[in-house]
PDB file of C-alpha atoms in Angstrom:
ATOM      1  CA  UNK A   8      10.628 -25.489   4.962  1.00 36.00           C
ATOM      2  CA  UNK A   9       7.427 -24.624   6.927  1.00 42.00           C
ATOM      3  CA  UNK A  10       7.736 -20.720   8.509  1.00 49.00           C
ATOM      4  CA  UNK A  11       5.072 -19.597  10.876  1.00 60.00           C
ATOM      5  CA  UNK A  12       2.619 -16.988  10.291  1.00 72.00           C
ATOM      6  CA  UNK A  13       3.451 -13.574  12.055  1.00 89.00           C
ATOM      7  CA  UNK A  14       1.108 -13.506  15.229  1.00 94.00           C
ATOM      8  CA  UNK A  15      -0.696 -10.107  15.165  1.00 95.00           C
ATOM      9  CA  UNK A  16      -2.930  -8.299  17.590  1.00 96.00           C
ATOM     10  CA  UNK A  17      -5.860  -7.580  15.109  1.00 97.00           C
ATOM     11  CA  UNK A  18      -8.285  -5.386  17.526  1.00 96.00           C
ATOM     12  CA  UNK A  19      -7.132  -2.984  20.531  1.00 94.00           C
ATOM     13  CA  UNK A  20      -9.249  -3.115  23.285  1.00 93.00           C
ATOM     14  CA  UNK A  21     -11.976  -5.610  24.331  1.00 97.00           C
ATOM     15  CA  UNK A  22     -14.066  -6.880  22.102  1.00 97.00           C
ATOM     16  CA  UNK A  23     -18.144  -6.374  22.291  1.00 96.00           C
ATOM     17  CA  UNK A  24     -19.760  -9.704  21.518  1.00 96.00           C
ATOM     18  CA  UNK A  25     -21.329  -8.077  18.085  1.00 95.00           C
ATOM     19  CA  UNK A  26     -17.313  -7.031  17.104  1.00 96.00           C
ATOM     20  CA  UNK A  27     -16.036 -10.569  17.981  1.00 97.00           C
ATOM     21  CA  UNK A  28     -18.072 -11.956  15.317  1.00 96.00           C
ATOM     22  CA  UNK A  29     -17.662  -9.361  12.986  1.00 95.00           C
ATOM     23  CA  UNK A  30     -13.710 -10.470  13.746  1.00 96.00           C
ATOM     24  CA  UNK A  31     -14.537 -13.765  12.990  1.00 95.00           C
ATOM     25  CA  UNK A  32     -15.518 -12.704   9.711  1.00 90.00           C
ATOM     26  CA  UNK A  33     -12.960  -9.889   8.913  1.00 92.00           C
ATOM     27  CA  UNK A  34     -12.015 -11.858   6.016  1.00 93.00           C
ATOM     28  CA  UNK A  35     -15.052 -12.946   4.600  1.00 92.00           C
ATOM     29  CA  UNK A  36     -14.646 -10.946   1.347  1.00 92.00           C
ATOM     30  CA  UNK A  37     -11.036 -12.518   0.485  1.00 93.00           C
ATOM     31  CA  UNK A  38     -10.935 -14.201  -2.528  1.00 91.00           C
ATOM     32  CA  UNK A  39     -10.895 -17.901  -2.404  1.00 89.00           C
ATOM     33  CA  UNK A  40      -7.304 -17.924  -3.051  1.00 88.00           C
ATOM     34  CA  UNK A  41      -4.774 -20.573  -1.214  1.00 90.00           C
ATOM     35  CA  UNK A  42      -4.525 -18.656   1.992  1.00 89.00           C
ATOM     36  CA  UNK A  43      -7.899 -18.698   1.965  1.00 89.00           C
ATOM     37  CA  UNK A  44      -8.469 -22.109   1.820  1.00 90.00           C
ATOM     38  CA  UNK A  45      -5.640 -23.458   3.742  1.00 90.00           C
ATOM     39  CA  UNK A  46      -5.986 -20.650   6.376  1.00 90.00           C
ATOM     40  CA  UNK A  47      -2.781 -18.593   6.113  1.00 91.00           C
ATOM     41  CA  UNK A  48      -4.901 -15.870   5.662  1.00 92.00           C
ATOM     42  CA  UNK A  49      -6.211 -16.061   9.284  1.00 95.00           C
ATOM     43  CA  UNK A  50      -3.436 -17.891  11.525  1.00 95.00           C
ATOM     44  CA  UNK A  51      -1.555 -16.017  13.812  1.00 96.00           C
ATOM     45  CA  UNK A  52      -4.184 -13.242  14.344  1.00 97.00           C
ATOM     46  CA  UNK A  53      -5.735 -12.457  17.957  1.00 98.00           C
ATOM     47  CA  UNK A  54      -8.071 -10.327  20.205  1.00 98.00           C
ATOM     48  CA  UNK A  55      -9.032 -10.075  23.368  1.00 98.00           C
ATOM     49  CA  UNK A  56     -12.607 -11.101  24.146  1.00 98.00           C
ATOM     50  CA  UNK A  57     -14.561 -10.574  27.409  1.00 98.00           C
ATOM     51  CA  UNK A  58     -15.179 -13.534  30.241  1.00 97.00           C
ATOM     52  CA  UNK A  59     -18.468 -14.196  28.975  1.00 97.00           C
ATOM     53  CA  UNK A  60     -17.964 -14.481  25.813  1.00 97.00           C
ATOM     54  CA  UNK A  61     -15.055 -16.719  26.086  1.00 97.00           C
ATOM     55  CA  UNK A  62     -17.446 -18.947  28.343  1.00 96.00           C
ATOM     56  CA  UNK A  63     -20.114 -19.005  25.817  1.00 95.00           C
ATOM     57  CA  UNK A  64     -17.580 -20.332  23.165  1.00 95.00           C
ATOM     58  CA  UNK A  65     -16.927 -22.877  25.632  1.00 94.00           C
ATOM     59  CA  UNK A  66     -20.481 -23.990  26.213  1.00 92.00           C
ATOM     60  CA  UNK A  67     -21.664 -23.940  22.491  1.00 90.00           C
ATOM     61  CA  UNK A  68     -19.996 -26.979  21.344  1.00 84.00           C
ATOM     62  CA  UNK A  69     -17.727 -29.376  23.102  1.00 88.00           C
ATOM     63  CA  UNK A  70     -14.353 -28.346  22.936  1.00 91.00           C
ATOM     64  CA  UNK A  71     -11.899 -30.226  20.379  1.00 90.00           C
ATOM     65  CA  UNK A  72      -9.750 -29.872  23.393  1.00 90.00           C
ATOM     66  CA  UNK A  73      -9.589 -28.216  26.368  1.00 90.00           C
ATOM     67  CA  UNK A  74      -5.801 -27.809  28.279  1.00 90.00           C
ATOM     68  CA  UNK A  75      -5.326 -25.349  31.009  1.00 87.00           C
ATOM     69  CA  UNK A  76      -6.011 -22.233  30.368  1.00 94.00           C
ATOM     70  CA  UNK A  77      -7.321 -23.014  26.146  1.00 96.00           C
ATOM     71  CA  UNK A  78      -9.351 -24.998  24.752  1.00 96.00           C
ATOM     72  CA  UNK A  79      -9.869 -24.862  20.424  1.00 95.00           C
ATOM     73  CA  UNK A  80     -13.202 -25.052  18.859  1.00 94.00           C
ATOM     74  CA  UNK A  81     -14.269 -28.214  17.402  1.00 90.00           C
ATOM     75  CA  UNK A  82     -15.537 -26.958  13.866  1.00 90.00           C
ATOM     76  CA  UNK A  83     -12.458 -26.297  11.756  1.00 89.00           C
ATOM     77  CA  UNK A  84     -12.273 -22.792   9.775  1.00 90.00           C
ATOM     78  CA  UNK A  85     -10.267 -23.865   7.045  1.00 88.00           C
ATOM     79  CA  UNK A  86      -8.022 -27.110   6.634  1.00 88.00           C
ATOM     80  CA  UNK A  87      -6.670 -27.558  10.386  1.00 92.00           C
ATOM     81  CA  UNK A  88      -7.216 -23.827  11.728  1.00 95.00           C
ATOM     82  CA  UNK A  89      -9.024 -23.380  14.441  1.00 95.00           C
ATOM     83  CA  UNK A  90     -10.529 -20.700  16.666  1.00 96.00           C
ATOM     84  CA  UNK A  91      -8.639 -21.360  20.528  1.00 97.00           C
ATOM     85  CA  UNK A  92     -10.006 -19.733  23.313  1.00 98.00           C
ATOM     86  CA  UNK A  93      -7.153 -18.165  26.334  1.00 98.00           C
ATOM     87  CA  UNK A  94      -8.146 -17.570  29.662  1.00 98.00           C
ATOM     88  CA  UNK A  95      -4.752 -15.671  30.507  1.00 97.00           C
ATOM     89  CA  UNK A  96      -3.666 -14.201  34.178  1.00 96.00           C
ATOM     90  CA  UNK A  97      -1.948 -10.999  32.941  1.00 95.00           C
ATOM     91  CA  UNK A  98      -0.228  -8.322  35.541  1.00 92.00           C
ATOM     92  CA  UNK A  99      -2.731  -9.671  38.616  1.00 92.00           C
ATOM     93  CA  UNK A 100      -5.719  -9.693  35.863  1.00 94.00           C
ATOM     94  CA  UNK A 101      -7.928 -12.202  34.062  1.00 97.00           C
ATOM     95  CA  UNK A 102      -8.187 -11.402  30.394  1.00 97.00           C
ATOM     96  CA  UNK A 103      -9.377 -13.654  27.835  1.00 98.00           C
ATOM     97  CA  UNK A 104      -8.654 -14.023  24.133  1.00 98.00           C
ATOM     98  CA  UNK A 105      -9.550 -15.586  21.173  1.00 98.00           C
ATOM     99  CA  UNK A 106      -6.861 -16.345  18.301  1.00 98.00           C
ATOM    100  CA  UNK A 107      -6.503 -18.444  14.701  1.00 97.00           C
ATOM    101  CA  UNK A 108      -3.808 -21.513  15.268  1.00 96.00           C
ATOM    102  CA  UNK A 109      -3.102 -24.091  12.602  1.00 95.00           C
ATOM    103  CA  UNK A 110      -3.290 -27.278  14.753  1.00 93.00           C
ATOM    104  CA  UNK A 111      -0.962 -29.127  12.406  1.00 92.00           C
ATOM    105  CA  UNK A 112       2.156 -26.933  13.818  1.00 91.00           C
ATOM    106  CA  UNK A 113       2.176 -28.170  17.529  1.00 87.00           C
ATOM    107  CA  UNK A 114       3.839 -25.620  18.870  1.00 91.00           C
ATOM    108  CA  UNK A 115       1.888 -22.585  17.469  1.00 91.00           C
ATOM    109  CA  UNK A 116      -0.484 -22.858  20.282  1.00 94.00           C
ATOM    110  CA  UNK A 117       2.188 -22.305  23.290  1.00 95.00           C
ATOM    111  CA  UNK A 118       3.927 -19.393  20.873  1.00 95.00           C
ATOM    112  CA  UNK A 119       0.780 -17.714  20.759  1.00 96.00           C
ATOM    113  CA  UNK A 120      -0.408 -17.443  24.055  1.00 96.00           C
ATOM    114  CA  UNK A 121       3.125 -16.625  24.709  1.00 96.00           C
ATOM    115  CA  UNK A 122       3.070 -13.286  22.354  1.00 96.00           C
ATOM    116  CA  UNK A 123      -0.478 -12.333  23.529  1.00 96.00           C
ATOM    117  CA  UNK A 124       0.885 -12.193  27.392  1.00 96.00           C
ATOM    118  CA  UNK A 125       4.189 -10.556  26.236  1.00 94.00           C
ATOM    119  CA  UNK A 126       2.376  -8.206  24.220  1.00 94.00           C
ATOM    120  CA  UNK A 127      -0.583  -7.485  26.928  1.00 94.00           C
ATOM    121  CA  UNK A 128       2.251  -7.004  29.335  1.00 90.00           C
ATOM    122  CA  UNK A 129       4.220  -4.050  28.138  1.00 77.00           C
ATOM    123  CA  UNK A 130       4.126  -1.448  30.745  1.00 67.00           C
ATOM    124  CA  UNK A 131       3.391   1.210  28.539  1.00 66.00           C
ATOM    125  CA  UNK A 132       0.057   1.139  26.154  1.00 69.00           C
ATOM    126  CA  UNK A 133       1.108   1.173  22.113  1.00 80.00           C
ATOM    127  CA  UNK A 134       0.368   0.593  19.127  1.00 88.00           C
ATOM    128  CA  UNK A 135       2.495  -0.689  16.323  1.00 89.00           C
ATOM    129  CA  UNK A 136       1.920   0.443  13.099  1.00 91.00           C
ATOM    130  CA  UNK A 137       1.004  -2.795  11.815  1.00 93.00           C
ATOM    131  CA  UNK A 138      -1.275  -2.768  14.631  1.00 93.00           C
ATOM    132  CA  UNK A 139      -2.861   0.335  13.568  1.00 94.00           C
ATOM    133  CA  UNK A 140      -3.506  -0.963   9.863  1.00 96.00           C
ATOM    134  CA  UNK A 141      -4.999  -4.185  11.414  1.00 96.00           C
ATOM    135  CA  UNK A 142      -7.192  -2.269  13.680  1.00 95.00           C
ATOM    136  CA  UNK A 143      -8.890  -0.168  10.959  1.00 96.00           C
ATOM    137  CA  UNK A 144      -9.378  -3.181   8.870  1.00 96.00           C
ATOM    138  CA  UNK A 145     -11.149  -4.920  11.647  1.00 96.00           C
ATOM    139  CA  UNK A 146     -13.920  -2.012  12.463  1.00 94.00           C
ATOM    140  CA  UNK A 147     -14.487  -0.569   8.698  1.00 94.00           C
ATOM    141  CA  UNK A 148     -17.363  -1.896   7.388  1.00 92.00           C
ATOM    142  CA  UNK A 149     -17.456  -4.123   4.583  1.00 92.00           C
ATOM    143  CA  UNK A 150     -18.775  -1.255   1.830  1.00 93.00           C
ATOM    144  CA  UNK A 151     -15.403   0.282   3.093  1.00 94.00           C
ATOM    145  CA  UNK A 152     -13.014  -2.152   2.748  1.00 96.00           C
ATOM    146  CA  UNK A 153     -11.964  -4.718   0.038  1.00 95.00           C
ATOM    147  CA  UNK A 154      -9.702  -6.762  -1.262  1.00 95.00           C
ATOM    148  CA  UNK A 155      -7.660  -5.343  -4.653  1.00 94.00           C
ATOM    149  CA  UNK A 156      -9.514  -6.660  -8.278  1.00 90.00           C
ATOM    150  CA  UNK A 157      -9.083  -5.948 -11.429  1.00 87.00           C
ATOM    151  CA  UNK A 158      -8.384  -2.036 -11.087  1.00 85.00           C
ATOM    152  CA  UNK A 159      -4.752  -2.517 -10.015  1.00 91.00           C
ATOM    153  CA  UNK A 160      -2.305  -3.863 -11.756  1.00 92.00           C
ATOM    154  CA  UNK A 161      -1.694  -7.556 -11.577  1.00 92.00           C
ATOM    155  CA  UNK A 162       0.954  -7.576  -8.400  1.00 93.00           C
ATOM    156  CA  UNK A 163      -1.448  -5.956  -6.092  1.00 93.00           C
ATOM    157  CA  UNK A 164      -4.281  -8.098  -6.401  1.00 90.00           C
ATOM    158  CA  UNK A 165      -5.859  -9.690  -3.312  1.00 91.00           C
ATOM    159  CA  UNK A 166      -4.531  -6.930  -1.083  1.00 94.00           C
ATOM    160  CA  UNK A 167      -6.238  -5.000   1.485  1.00 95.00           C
ATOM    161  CA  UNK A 168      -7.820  -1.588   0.126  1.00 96.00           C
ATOM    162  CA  UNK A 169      -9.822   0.837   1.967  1.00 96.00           C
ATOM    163  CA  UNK A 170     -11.979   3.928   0.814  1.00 94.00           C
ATOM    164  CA  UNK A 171     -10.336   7.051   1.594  1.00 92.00           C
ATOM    165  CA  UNK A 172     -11.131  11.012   0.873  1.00 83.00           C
ATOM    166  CA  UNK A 173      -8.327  12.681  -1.421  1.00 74.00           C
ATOM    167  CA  UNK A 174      -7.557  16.034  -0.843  1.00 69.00           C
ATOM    168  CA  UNK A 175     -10.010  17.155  -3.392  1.00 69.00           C
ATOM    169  CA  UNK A 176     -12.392  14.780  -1.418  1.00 69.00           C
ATOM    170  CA  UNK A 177     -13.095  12.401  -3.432  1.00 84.00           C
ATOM    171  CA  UNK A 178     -13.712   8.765  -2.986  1.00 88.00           C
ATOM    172  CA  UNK A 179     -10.628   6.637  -3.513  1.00 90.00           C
ATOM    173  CA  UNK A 180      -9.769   3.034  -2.858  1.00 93.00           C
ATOM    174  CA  UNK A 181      -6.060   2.527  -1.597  1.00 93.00           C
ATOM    175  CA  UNK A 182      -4.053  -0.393  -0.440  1.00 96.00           C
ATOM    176  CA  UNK A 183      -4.204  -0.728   3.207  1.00 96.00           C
ATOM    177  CA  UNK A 184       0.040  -1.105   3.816  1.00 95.00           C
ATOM    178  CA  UNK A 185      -0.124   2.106   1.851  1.00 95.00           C
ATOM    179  CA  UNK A 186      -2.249   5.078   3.849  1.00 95.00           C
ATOM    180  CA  UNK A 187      -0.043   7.608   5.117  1.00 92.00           C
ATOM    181  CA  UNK A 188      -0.216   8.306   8.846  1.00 90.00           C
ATOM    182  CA  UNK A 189      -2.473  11.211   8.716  1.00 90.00           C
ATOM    183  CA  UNK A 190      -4.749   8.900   6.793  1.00 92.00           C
ATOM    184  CA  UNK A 191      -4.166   6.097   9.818  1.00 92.00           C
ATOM    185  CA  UNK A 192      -4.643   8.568  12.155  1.00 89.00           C
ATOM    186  CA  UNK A 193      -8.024   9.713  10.591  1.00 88.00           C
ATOM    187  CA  UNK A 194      -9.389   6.293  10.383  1.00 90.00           C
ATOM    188  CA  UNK A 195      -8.678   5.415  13.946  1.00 90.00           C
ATOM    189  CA  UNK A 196     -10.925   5.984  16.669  1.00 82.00           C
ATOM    190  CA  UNK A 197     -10.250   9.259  19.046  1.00 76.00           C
ATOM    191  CA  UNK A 198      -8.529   7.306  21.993  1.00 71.00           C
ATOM    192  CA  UNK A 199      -6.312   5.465  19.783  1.00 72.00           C
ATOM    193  CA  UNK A 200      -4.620   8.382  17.615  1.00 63.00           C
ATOM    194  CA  UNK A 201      -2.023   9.262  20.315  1.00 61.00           C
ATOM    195  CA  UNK A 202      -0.985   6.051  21.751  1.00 57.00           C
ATOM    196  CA  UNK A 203       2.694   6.103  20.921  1.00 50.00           C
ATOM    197  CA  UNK A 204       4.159   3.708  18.489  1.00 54.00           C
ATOM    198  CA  UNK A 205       5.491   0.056  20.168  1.00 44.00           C
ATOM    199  CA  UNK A 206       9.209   0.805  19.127  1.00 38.00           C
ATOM    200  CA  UNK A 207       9.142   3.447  21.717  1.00 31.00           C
ATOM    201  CA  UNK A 208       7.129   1.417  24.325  1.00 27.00           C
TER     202      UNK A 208
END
């Protein structure tokens, strides 16, 4: 039975045009494992872009479609995921984003853009932790972040690890889903640290 990838914010705020690409690439040093391939590893994730960016997208290549407010790039990432484009009205605003669908599942498309306005819509700005984790994987740099190898044991491999101090300040990699939340908080950009957690947005 086919399930759905999760669809996860993976950046908070608007994206510059050098992060967007960088975003693009956020999984770049994955192992070429099946979710690589076959783009699990990518579908469901999204960000919001800025209006000229999302028009340049547009104009680089014609679209493999274009429907309303999306349109999905014609170049394929990995078997039929693709990067679409939304051009969203939000609360009286324009916003555009740019999210990972796997064209083969129709409906993924409408769920998406669904979530992203549902989750762009909450009248109170948050952060879930998952949110958090995907945030700091997005903007460390790639001598910061890897994917686990050969130095855990055999049922962690291919997860997220980042670099982190220990308390005697030394240089330790750690599996992402495991920092603690004074390590998330560290890690996350000044403006972010107190937004309050979505379960009490």
């Amino acid at each position: 039975m086919f399930v759905s990838p999760a669809i996860r914010k993976v950046y908070e705020g608007v994206a510059p045009r050098h992060e967007m690409y960088a975003l693009f690439n956020r999984h770049n040093q994955a192992p070429f494992d099946d979710d690589r391939m076959n783009g699990t590893r990518y579908v469901g994730e999204w960000f919001e872009i800025s209006e000229a960016d999302h028009d340049r997208m547009f104009e680089i290549l014609p679209p493999l479609f274009y429907r309303g407010d999306m349109f999905a790039m014609r170049e394929l990432l990995a078997a039929s995921v693709t990067s679409v484009f939304f051009a969203l009205r939000i609360d009286d605003r324009n916003r555009w984003f740019h999210g990972y669908c796997n064209l083969s599942d129709r409906p993924s498309l409408e769920r998406m853009r669904v979530e992203i306005i549902a989750r762009e819509s909450r009248p109170v700005r948050a952060m879930s932790d998952q949110e958090k984790r995907d945030h700091i994987w997005s903007t460390t740099g790639p001598d910061f972040r890897d994917y686990a190898d050969a130095r855990f044991p055999a049922d962690l491999r291919n997860r997220q690890i980042v670099l982190v101090y220990s308390s005697a300040q030394r240089k330790i990699w750690k599996l992402l889903d495991d920092l603690t939340a004074e390590e998330i908080a560290s890690k996350l950009p000044v403006q972010f640290r107190q937004l309050v957690d979505t379960a009490a947005a």
